Coordinates of C-alpha atoms in Angstrom, one line a residue:
Chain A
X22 CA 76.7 -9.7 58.2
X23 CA 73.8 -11.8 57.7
X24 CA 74.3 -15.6 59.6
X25 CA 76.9 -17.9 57.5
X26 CA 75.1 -21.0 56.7
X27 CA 77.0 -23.3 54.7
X28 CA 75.2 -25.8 52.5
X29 CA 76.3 -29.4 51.5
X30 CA 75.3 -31.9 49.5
X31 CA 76.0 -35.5 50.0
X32 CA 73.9 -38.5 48.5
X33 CA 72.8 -40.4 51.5
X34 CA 73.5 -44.0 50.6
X35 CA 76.2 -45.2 48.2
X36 CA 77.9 -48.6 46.9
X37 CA 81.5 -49.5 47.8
X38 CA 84.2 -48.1 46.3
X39 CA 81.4 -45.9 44.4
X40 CA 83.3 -42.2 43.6
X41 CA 80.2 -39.6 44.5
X42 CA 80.0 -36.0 44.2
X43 CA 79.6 -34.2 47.1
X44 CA 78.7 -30.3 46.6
X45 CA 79.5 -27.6 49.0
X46 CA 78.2 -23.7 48.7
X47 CA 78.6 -20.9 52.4
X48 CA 77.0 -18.1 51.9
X49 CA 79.7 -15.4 52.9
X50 CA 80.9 -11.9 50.9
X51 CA 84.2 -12.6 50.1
X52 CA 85.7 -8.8 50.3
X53 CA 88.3 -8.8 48.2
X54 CA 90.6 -6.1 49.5
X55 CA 90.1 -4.5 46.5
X56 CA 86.6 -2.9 46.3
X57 CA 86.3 1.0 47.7
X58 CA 83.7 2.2 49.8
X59 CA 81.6 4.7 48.0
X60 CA 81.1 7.2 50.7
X61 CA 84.8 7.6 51.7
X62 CA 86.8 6.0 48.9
X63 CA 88.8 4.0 51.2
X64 CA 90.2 0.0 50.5
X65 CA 87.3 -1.9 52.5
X66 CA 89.4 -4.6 54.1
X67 CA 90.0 -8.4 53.2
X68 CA 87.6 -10.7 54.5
X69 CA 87.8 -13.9 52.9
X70 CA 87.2 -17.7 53.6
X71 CA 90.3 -18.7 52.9
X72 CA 90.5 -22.6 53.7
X73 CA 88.3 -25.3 52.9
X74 CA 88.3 -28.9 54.0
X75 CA 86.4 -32.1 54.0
X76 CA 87.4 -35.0 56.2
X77 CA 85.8 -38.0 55.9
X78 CA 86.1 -40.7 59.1
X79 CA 88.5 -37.7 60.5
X80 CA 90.9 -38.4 57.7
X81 CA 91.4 -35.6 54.9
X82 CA 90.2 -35.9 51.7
X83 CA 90.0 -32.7 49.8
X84 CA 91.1 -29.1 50.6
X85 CA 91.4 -26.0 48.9
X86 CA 93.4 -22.7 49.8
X87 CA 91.4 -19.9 48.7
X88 CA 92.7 -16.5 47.5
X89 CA 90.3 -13.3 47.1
X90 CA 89.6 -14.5 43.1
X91 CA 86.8 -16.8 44.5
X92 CA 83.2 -16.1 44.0
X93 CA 81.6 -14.6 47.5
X94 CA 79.1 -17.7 48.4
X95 CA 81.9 -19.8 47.4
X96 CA 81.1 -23.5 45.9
X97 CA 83.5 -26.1 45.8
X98 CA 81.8 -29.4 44.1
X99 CA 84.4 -32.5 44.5
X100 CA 84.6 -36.4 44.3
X101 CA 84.7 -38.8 46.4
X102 CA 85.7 -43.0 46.5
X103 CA 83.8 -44.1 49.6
X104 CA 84.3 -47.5 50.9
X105 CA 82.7 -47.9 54.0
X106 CA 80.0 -46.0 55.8
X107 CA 80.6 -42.9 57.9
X108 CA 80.6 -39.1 58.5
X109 CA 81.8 -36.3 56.6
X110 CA 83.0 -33.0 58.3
X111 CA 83.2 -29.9 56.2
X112 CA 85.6 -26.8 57.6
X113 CA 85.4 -23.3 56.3
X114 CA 87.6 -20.6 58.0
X115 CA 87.5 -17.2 57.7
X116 CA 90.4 -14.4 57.8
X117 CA 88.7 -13.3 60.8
X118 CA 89.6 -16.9 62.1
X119 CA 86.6 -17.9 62.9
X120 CA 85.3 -21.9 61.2
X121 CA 82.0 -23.0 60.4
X122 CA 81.0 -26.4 60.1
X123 CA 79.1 -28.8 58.7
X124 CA 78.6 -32.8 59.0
X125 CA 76.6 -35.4 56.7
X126 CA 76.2 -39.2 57.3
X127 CA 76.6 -41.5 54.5
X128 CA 75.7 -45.3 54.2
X129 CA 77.9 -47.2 52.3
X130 CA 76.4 -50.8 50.8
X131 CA 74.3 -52.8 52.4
Chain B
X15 CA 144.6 5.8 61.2
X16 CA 143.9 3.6 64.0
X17 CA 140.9 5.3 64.5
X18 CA 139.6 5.3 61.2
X19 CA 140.5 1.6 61.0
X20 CA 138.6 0.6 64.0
X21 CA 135.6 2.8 62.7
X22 CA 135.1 1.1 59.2
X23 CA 135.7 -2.1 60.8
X24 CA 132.6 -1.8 63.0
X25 CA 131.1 -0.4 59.9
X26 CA 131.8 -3.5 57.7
X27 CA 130.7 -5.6 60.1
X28 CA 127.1 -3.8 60.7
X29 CA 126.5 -3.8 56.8
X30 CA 127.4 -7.6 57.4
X31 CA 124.8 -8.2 60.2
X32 CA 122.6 -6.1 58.3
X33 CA 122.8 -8.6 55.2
X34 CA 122.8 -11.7 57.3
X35 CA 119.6 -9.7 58.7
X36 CA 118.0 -8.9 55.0
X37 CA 118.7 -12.4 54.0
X38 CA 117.2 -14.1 57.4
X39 CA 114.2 -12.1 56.7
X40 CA 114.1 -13.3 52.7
X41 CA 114.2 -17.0 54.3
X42 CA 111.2 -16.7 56.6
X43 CA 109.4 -14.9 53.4
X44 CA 110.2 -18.3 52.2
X45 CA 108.9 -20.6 54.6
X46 CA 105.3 -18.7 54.9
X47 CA 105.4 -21.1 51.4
X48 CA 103.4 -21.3 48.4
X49 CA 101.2 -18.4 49.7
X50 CA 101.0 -15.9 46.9
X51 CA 102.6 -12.3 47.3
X52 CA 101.6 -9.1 46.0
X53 CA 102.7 -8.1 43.2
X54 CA 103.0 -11.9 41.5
X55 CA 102.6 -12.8 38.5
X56 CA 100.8 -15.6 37.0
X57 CA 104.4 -17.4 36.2
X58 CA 105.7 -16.7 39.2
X59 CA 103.1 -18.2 40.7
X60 CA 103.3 -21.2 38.7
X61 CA 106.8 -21.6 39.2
X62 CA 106.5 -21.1 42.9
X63 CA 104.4 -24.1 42.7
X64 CA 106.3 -26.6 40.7
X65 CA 109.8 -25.3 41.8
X66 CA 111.2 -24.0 38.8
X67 CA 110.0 -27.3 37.1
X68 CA 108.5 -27.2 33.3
X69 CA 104.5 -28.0 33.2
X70 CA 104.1 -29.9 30.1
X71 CA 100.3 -29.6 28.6
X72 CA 98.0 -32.9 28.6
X73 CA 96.0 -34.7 31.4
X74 CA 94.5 -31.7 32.4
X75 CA 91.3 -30.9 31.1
X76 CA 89.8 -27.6 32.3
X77 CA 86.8 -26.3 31.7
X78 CA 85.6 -22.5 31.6
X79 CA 82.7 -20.4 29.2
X80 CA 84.2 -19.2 26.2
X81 CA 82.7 -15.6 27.1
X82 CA 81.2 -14.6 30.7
X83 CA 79.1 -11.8 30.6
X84 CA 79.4 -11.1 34.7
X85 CA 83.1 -11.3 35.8
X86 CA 82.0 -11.8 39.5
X87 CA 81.2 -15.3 39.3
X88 CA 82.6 -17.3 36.2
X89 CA 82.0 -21.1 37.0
X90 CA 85.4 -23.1 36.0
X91 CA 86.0 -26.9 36.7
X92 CA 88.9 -29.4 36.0
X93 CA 89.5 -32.9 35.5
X94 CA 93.1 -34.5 35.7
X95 CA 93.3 -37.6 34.0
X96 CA 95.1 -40.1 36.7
X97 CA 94.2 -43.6 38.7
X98 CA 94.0 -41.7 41.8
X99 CA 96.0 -45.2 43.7
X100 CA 98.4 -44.4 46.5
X101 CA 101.4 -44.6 44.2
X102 CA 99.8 -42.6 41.3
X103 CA 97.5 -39.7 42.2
X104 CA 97.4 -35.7 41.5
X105 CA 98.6 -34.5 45.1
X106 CA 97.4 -30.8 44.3
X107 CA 95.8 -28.1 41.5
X108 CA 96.7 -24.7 41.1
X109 CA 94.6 -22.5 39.6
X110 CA 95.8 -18.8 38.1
X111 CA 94.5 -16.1 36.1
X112 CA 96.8 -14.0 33.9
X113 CA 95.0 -10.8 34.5
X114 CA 93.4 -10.3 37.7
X115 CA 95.3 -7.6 40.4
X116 CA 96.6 -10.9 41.9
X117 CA 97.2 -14.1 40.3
X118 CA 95.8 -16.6 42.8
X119 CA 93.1 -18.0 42.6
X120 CA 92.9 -21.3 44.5
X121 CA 94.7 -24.9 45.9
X122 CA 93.1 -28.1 45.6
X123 CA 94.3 -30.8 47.5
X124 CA 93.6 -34.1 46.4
X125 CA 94.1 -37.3 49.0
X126 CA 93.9 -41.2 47.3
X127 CA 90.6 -41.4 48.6
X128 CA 89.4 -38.7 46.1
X129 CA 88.6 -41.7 43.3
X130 CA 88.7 -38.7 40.9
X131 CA 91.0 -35.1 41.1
X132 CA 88.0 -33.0 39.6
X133 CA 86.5 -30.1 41.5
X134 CA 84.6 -26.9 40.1
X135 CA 84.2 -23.7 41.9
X136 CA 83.1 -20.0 40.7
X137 CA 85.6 -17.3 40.6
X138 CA 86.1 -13.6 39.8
X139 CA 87.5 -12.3 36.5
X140 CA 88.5 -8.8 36.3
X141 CA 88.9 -8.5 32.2
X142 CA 89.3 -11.3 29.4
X143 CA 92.4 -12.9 30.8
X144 CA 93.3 -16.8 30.5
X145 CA 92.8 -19.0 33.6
X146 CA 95.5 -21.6 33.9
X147 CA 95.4 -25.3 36.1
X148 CA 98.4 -26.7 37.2
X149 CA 98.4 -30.3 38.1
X150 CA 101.7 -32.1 40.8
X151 CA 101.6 -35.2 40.4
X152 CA 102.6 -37.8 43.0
X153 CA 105.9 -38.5 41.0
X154 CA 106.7 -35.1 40.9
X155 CA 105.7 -34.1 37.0
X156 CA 103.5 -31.2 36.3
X157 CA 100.8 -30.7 33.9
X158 CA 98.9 -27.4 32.9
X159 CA 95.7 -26.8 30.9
X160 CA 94.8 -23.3 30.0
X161 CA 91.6 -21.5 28.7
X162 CA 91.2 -18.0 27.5
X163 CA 88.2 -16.5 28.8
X164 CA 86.7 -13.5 27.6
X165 CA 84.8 -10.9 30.2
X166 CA 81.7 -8.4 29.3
X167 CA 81.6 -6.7 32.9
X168 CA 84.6 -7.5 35.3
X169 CA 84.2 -8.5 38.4
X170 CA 86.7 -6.9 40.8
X171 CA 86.7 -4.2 42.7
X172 CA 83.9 -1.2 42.4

C-alpha cells in the first residue's frame, strides 16, 4: 500500500475562546470486508482505520469510532474553542494496529 | 434407580454449568460495548446506544445531498444545537444508515472544549437508504435527525 500520509488543517493563529475548524483527511483504502477479489472471488479482508483522535495540550477533544461505512481517505472536519496557545496531536489507528500521527502548533491571542 | 438418579443428576447439573457458561459468554458479548455486531440493525443499533431510551427529533440538524450519484463517498455533516459548557454539552453522535450490510457508521465524541458538536465526514452508501444521527446529551436525553438519501451507483462491495 502506498505510504499513509495524513493531512490536517489547522489555522495557525487564533483569538481566545475563538471555536476554529480544524480539518483532517489520511489517505488509506478503507477495505471494507465486503469487496471480492476478482480473480478468486474470495472476501478481501477488513482493513480499516477505525479510531480517530485529536488531543489538544494532551487532553482529548474529539474522537470518532469508525466502522467500514466510511469513505477510504477518510475526512473528519470538527470544531474547536481554543483558549490558550499549544499543540494539537492527531491519532489514526488502523485494524492492523498500527497509528499514525500528526501534530500542528497553534497561537492563541497575542 | 439409584443409578439412574445419580446419572440425570450429573446431567442436570452439566446443562446448568453449560447455561451459566452460555450466559457468562452473553455478558462478555456485552462488555466489548457499543461496538456494532453483525447482523444489526439500524434500531438496534440505536437502541444499543441510548439504552433502550426514546430519541425525540429536534436539536439535531444533519446534513446530507438529497441524491448522490457515487455511493462510495457521500459527504454528510451534523450540527447539535447545545452550549457546549461542562454541565450542558452533547457527550457523543451516532451515525447509522438503514440499508447498508451493517448499520454503523461512526462515533463522535465531543469533549467541552469542542465550543461546537459539529463534524462532517464522507461515507459509503450501498442503495437509497436514510442516514440517521443520534445525539446523548450530558443529562442523558437523546435526540435524532434523519435524512433520506437517494443512491445512483452504490458504493459497497464490487
Amino acid at each position: 500500500m502506498a505510504k499513509v500520509k495524513p493531512r490536517v488543517k489547522v489555522p495557525k493563529k487564533a483569538e481566545a475562546g475563538e471555536v476554529i475548524t480544524i480539518k483532517t483527511l489520511i489517505n488509506h483504502k478503507m477495505e471494507s470486508g465486503f469487496r471480492k477479489d476478482k480473480k478468486t472471488g474470495e472476501l478481501i479482508p477488513q482493513k480499516i482505520i477505525n479510531k480517530f483522535t485529536a488531543e489538544f495540550n494532551g487532553k482529548p477533544v474529539f474522537s470518532a469510532d469508525v466502522r467500514p461505512a466510511v469513505s477510504a481517505n477518510p475526512y473528519f472536519q470538527f470544531k474547536v474553542k481554543v483558549s490558550e496557545s499549544g499543540t494539537f496531536k492527531f491519532i489514526w489507528v488502523d485494524d492492523d494496529g498500527s497509528t499514525y500521527s500528526s501534530e500542528k502548533k497553534i497561537k492563541v491571542g497575542g | 434407580m439409584m443409578m439412574k438418579a445419580a446419572t440425570m443428576r450429573v446431567t442436570r447439573r452439566q446443562a446448568l454449568g453449560l447455561g451459566a457458561g452460555a450466559t457468562a459468554v452473553v455478558i462478555a458479548g456485552q462488555t466489548v460495548g457499543p461496538a456494532i455486531a453483525k447482523g444489526q440493525t439500524a434500531k438496534d443499533a440505536i437502541k444499543a446506544f441510548t439504552g433502550g431510551a426514546e430519541a425525540k427529533s429536534g436539536k439535531v440538524s444533519l446534513s446530507t445531498p438529497e441524491i448522490a450519484e457515487n455511493g462510495n463517498t457521500v459527504p454528510v455533516s451534523f450540527d447539535v444545537e447545545s452550549p457546549m459548557t461542562a454541565a450542558d454539552h452533547v457527550q457523543s453522535v451516532l451515525v447509522v444508515t438503514d440499508g447498508n450490510p451493517r448499520p454503523g457508521v461512526a462515533t463522535f465524541h465531543f469533549s467541552e472544549m469542542s465550543g461546537q458538536a459539529s463534524a462532517s465526514t464522507r461515507i459509503r452508501l450501498a442503495k437509497t437508504q436514510n442516514v440517521i444521527a443520534v445525539a446523548k446529551m450530558s443529562d442523558g436525553s437523546f435526540f435524532m435527525d434523519k435524512r433520506l438519501v437517494k443512491v445512483t451507483i452504490g458504493g459497497c462491495g464490487g
